[in-house]
XYZ file of N, CA and C in Angstrom:
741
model
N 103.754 86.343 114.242
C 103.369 85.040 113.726
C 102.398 85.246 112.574
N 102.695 84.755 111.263
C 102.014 85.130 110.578
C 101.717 83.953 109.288
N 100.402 83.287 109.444
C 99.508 81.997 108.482
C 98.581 82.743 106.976
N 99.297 81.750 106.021
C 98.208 82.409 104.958
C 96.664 81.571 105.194
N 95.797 82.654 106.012
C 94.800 82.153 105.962
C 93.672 83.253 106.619
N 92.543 82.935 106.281
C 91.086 83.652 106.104
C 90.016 82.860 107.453
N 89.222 83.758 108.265
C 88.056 83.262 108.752
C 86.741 83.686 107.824
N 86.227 82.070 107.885
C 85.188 81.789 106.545
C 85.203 81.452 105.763
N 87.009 80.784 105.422
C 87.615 81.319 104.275
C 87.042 80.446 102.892
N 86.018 79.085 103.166
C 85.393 78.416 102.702
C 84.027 78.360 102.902
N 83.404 79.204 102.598
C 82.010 79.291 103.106
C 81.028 77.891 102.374
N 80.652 77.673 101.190
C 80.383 76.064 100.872
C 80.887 75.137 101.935
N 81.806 75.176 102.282
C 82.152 73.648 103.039
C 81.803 73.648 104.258
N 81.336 75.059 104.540
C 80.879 75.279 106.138
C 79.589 75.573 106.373
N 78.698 75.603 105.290
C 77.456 75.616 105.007
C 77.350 74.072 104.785
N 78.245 72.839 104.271
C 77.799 71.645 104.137
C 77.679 70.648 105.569
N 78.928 71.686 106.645
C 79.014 71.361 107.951
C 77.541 71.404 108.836
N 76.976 72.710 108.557
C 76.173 73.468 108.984
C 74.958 72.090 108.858
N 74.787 71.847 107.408
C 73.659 70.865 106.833
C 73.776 69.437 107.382
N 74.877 68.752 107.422
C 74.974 67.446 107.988
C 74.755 67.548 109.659
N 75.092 68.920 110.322
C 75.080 68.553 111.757
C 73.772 68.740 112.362
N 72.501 69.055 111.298
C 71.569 69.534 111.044
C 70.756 68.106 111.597
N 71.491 66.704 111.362
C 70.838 65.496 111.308
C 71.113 65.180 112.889
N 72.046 65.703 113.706
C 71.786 65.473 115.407
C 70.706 65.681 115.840
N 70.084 64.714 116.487
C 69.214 65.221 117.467
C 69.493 66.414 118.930
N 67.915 66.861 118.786
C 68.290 68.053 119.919
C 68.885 67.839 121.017
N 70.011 68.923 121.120
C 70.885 68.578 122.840
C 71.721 67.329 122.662
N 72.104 66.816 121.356
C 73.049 65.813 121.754
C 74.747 66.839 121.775
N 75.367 65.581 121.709
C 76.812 66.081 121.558
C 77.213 65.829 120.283
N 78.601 66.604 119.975
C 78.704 66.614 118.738
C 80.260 66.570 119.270
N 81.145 65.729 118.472
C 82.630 65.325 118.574
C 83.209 65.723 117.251
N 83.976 66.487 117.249
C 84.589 67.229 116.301
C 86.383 67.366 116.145
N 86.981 66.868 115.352
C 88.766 67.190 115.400
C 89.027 67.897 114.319
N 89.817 69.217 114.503
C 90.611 69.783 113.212
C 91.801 69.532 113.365
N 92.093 68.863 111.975
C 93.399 68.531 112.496
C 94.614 69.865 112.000
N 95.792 69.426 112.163
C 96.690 70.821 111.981
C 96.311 72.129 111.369
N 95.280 72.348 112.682
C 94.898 73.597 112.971
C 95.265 75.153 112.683
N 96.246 75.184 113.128
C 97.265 76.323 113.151
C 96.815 77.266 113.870
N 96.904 78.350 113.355
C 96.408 79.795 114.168
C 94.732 79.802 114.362
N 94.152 79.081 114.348
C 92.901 78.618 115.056
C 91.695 79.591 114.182
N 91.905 79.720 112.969
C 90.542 80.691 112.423
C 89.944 79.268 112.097
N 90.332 78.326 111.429
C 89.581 77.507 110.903
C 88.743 76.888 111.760
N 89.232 76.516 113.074
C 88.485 76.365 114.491
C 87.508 77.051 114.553
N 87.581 78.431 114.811
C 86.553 79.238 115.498
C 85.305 79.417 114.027
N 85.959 79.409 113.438
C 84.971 79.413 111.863
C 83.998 78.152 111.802
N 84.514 77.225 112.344
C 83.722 75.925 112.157
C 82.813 76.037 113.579
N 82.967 76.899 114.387
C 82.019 76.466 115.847
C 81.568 77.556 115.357
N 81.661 79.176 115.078
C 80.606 80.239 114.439
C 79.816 79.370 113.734
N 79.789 78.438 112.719
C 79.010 77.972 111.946
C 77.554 77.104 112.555
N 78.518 76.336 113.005
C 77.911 75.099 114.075
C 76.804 75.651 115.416
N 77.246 76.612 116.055
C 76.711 76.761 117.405
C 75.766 78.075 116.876
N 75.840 78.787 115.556
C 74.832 80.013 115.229
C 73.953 79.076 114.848
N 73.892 77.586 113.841
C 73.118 76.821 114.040
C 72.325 76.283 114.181
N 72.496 75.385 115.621
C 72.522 74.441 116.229
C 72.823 74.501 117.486
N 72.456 75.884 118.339
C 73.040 76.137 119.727
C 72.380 75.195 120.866
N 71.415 74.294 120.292
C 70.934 72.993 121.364
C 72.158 72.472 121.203
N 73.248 71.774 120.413
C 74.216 71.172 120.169
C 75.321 71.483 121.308
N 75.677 70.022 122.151
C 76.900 70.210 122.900
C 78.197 70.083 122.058
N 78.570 71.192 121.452
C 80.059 70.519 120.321
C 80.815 70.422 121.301
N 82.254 69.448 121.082
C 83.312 69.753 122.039
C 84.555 68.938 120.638
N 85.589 70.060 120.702
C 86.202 70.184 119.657
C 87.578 70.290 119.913
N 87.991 69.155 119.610
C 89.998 68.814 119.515
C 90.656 69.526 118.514
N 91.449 70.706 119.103
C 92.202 71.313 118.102
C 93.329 70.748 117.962
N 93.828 70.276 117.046
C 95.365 69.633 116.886
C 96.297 70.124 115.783
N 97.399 70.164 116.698
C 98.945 70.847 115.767
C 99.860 70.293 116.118
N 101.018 70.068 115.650
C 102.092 69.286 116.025
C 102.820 70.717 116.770
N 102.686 72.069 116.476
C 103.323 72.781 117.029
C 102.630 73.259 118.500
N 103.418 73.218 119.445
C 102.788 73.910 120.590
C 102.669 75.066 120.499
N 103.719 75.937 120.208
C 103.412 77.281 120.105
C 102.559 78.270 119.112
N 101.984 77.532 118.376
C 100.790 77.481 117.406
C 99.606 77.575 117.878
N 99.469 76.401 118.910
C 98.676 76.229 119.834
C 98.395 77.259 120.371
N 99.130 77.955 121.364
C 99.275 78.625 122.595
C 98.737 79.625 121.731
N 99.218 80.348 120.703
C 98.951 81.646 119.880
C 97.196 81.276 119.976
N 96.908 80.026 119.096
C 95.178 79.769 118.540
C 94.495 79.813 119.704
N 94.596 79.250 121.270
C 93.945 79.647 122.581
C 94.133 80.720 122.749
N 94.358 81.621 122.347
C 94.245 83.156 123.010
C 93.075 83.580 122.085
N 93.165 82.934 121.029
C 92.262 84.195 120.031
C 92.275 85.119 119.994
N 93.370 85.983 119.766
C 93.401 87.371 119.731
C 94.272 87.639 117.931
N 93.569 88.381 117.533
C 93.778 88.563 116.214
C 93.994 89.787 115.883
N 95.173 90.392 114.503
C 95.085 91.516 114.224
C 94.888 91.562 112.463
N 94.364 92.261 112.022
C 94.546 92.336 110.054
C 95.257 92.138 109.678
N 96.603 91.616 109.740
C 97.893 91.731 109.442
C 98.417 90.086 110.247
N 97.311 89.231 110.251
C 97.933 87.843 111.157
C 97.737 86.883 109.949
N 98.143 87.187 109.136
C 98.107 86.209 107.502
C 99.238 86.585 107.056
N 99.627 86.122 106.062
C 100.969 85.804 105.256
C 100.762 86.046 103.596
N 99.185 86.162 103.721
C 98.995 86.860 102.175
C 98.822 88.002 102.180
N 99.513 88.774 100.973
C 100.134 89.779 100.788
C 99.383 90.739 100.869
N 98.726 91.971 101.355
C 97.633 92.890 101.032
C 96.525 92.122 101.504
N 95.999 90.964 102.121
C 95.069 90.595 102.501
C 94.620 90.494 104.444
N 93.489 90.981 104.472
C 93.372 90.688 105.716
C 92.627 89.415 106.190
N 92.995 89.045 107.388
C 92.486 87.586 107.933
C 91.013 87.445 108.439
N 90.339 88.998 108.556
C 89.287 89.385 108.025
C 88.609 89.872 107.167
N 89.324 89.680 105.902
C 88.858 90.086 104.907
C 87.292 89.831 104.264
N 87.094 88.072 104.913
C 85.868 87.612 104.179
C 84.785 87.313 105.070
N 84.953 88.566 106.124
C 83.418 88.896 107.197
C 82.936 89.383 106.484
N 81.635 89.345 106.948
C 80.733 90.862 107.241
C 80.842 91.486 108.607
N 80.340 92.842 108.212
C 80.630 93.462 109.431
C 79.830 92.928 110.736
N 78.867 92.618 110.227
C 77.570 91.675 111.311
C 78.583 90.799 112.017
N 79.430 89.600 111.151
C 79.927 88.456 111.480
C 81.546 89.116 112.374
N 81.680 90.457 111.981
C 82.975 90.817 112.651
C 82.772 91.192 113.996
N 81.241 91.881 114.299
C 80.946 92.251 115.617
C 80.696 90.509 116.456
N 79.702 90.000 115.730
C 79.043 88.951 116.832
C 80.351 87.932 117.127
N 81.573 87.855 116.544
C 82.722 87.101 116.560
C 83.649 87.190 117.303
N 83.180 88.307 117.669
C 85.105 89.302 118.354
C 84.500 90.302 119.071
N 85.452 90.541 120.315
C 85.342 91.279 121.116
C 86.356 92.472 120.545
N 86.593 93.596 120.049
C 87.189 94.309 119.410
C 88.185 95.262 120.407
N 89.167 95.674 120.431
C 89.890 97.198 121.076
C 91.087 97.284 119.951
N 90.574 98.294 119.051
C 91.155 99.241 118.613
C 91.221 98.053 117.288
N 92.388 97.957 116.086
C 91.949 96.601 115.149
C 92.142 95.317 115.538
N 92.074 95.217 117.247
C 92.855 93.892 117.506
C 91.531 93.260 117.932
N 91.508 91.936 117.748
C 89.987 91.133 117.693
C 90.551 89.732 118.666
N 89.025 89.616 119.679
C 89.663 88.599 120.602
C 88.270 87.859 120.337
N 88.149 86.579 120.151
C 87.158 85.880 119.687
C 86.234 85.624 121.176
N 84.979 85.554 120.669
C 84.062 85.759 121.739
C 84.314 84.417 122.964
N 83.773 84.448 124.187
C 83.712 83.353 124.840
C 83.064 82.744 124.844
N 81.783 82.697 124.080
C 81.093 81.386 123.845
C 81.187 80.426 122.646
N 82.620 81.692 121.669
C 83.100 80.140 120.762
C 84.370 79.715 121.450
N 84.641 79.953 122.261
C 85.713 79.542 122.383
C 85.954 78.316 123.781
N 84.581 78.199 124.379
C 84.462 77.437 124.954
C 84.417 75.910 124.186
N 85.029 74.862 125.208
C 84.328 73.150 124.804
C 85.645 73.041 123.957
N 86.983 73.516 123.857
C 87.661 73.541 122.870
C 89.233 73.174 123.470
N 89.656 71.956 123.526
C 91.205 70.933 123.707
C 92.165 71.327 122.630
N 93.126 72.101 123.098
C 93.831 72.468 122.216
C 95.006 71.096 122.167
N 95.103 70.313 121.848
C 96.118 69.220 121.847
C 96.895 68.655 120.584
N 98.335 68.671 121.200
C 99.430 68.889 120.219
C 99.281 66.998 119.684
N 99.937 67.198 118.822
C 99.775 65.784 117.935
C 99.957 65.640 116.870
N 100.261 64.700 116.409
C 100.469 64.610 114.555
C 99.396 63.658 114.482
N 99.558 64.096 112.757
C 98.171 63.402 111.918
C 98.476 62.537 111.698
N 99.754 61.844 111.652
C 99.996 60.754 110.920
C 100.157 59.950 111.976
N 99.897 60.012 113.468
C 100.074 59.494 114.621
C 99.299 58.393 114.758
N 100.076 57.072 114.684
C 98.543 55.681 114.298
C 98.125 55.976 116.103
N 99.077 56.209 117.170
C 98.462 56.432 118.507
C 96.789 57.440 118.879
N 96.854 58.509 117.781
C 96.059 59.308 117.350
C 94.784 59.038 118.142
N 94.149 57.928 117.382
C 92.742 57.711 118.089
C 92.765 57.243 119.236
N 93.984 56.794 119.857
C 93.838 56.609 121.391
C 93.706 57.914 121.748
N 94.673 58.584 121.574
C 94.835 59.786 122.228
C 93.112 60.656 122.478
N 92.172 60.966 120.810
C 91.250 61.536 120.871
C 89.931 60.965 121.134
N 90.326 59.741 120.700
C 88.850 58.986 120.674
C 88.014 59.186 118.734
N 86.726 58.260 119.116
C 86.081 58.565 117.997
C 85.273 59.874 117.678
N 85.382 60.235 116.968
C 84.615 61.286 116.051
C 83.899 61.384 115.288
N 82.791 62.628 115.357
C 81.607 62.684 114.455
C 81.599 63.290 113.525
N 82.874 64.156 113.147
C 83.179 64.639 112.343
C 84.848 65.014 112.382
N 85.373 65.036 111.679
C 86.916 65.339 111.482
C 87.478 66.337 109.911
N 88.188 67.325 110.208
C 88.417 68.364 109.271
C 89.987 68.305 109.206
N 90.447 67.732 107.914
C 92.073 67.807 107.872
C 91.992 68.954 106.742
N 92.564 70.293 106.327
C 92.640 71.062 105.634
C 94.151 71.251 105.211
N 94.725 71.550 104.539
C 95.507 72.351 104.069
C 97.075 71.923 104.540
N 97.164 70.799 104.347
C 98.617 70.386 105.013
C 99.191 68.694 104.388
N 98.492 67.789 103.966
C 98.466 67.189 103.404
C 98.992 67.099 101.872
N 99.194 68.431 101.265
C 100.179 68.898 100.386
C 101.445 68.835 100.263
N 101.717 69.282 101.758
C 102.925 69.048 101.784
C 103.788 67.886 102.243
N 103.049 66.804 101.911
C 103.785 65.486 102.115
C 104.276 65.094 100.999
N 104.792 63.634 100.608
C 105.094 63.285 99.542
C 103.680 62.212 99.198
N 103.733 61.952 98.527
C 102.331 61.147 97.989
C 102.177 59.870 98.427
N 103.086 59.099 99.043
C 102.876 57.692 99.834
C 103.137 58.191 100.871
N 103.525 59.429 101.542
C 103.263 59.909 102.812
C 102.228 59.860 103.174
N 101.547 61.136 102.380
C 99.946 61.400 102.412
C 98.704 60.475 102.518
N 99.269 59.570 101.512
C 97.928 58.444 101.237
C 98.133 57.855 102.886
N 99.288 57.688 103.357
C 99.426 56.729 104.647
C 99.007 57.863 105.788
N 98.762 59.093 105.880
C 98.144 59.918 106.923
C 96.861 60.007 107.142
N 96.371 60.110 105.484
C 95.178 59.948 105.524
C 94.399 58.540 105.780
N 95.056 57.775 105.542
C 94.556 56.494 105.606
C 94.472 56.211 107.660
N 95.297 56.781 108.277
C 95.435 57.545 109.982
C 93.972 58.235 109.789
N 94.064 59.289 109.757
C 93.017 60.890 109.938
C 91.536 59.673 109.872
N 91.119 59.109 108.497
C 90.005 58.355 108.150
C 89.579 57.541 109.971
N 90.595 56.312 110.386
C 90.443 55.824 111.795
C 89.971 56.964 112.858
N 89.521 58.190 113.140
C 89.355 58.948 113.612
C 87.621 58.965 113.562
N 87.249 58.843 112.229
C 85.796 59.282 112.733
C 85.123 57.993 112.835
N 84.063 58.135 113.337
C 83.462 57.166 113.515
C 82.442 56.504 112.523
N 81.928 55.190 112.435
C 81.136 54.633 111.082
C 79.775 55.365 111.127
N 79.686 55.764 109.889
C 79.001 57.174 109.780
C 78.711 58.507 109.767
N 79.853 58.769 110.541
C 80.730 59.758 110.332
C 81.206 60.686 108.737
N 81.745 62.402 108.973
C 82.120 62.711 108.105
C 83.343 63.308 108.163
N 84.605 62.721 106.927
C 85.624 63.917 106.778
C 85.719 64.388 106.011
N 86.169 65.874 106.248
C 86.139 66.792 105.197
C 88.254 66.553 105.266
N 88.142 66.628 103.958
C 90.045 67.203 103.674
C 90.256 67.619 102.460
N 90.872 68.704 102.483
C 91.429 69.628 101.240
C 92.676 69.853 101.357
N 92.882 70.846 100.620
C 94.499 70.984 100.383
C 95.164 69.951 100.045
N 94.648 68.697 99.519
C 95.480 67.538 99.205
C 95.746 67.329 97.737
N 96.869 66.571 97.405
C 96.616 66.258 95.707
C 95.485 65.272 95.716
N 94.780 65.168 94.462
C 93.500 65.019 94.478
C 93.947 63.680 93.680
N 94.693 63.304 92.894
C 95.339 61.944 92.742
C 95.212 60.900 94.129
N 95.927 61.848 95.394
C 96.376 61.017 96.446
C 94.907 60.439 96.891
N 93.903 61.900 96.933
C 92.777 61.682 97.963
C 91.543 60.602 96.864
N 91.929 60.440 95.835
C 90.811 60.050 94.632
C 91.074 58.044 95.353
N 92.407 58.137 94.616
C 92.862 56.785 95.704
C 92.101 56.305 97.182
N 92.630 56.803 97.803
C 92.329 56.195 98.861
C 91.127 56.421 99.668
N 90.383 57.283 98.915
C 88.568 57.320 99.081
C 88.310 55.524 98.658
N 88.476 55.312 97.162
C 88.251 54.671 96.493
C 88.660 53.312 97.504
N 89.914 52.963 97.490
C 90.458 51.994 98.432
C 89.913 51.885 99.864
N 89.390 52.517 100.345
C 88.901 52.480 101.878
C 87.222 52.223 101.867
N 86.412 52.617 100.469
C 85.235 52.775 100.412
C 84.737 53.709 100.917
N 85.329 54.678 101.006
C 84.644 56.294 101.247
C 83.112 56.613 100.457
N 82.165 57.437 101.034
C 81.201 58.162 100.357
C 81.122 59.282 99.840
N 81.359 59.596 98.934
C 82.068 61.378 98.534
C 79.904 61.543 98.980
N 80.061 63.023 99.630
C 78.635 63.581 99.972
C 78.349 64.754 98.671
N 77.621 64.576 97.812
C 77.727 64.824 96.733
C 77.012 66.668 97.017
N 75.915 67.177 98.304
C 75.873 68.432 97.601
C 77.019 69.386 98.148
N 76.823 70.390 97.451
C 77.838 71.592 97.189
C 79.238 71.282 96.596
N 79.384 70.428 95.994
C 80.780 69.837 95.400
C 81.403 71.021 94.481
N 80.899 71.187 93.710
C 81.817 72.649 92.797
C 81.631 73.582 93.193
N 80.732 73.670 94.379
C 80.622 75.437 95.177
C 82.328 75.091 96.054
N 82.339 73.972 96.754
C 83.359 73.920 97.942
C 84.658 74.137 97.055
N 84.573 73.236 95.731
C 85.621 73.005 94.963
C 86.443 74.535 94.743
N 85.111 75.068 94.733
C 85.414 76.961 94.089
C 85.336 77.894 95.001
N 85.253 77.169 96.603
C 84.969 78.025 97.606
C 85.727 78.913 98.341
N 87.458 78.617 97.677
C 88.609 79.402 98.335
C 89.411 80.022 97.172
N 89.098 81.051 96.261
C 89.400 81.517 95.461
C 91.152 81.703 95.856
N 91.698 81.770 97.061
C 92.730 82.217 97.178
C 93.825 81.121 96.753
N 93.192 79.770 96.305
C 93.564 78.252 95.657
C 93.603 78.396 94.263
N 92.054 78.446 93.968
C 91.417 78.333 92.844
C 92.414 79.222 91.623
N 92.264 80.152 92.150
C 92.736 81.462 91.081
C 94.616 81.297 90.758
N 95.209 80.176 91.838
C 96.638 80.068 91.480
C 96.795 78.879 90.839
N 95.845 78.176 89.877
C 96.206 76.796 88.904
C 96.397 77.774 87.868
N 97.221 76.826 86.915
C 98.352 76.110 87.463
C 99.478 76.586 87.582
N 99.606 78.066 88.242
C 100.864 78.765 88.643
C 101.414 78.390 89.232
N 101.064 77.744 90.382
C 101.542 77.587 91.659
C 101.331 75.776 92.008
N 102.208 75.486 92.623
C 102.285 74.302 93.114
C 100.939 73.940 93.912
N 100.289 75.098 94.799
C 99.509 74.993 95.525
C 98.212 75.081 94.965
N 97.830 75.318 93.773
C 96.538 75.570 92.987
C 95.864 74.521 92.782
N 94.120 74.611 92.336
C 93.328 73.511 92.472
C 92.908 73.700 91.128
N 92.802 72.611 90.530
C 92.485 72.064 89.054
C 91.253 72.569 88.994
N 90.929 72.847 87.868
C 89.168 73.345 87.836
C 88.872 71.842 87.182
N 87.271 71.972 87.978
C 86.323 70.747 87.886
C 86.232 70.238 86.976
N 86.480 69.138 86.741
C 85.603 68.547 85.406
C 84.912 67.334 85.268
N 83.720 67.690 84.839
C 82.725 66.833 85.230
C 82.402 65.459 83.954
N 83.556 65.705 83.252
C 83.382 64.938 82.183
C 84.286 63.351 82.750
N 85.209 63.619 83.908
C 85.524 62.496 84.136
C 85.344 61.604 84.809
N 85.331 60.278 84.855
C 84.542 59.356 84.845
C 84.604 59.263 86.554
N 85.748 59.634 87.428
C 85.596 59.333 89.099
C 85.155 60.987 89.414
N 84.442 61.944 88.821
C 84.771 63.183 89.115
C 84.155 62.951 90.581
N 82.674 62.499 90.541
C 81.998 62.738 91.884
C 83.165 62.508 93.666
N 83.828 61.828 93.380
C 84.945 61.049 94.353
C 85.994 62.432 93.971
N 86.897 62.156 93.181
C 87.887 63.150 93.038
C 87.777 64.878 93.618
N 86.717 65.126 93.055
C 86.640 67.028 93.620
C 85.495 66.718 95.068
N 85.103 66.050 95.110
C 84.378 66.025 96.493
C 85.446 66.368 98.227
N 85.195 67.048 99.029
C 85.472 67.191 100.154
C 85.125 66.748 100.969
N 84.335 66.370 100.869
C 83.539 65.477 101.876
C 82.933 64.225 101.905
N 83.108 63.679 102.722
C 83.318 61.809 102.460
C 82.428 61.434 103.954
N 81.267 60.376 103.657
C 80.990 59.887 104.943
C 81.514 58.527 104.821
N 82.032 58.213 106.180
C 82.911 56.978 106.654
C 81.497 55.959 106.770
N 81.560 54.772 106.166
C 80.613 53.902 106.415
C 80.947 52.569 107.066
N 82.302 52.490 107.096
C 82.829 51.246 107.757
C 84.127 51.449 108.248
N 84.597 50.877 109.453
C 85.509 50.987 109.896
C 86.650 50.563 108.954
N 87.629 51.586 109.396
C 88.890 51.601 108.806
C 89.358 51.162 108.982
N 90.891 50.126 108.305
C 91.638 49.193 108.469
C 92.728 49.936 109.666
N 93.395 49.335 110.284
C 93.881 49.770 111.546
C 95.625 49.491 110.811
């Protein structure tokens, strides 16, 4: 089984995680959904972040994929260098060795993620575009749609996301990338989203493995520009929800 993807692989956006969850009070809970998850680095990357922290913090964190057997792979946490789909790259490529020991239980190059991130964690199958969705999870204090939202068509997308948004709760934050930034500029705008303005061109520039394929690739991210007039909204990742979403 093999995902193009990195643990850490956005360090800005998980340092902005790090900063907003910073505003819980001690020992509360913290409600968290990633949505189409996949092979679960982006999971365990976001609770390394969160619980090194913030370990007063009760997180408890809905992993969601429409695939089960995606699933089943991301609950094991067991990882090898070679569990990515980019070419010559490893899925640990962007540790440190510090972050490779305290992360993983190691035998031989195969890496099994520790048990205290891997606790508090619902692996549950589901689609994003599921208006049932928030029955299913409930409200949220934070919600992470990454890297999948691309591959819709553009009145797909706007209508998933306009789903994913009903998820967190008023006051709340979502982070989503991997989207066309047309789709996501929209319907920030239309819903009254808050783009959270720090680290915006660090996050923007935070996954070189994006960045570096404009405009080769279908999948590449426009470099910033700050000369235009919605930029703050447009390259922002992060949005706090201030009012409930239209249903």
């Amino acid at each position: 089984m093999y995902f193009g993807t990195f643990f850490l692989r956005n360090r800005p956006a998980l340092e902005l995680m790090r900063r907003l969850v910073d505003q819980k009070a001690n020992g509360s809970n913290l409600r968290v959904a990633v949505l189409a998850c996949s092979i679960g680095a982006e999971v365990y990357s976001i609770l390394w972040t969160i619980r090194s922290g913030r370990p007063d913090l009760k997180v408890l964190l809905d992993a969601v994929d429409i695939s089960q057997e995606i699933l089943s792979f991301a609950e094991k946490g067991i990882y090898a260098p070679d569990t990515s789909q980019f070419v010559g790259s490893s899925i640990f490529e962007r540790l440190t060795e510090y972050e490779m020991v305290e992360m993983f239980d190691w035998e031989g190059d195969e890496a099994k993620v520790k048990l205290w991130l891997r606790e508090g964690i619902t692996w549950q199958p589901g689609d994003a575009a599921d208006p049932e969705l928030i029955n299913i999870l409930g409200p949220q204090d934070m919600v992470v749609a990454s890297n999948f939202l691309c591959h819709m068509a553009p009145a797909d997308a706007e209508r998933c996301l306009g789903n994913i948004a009903r998820l967190v709760s008023p006051g709340g934050y979502l982070f989503v990338s991997g989207v066309d930034l047309d789709v996501r500029t929209k319907v920030a705008i239309d819903l009254g989203w808050e783009p959270v303005p720090e680290l915006t061109a660090e996050i923007h520039n935070g996954d070189p493995s994006v960045r570096a394929d404009w405009p080769w690739q279908w999948w590449g991210l426009e470099p910033l520009n700050g000369r235009r007039q919605d930029w703050q909204t447009r390259y922002a990742t992060a949005f706090r929800i201030v009012r409930p979403q239209r249903q």
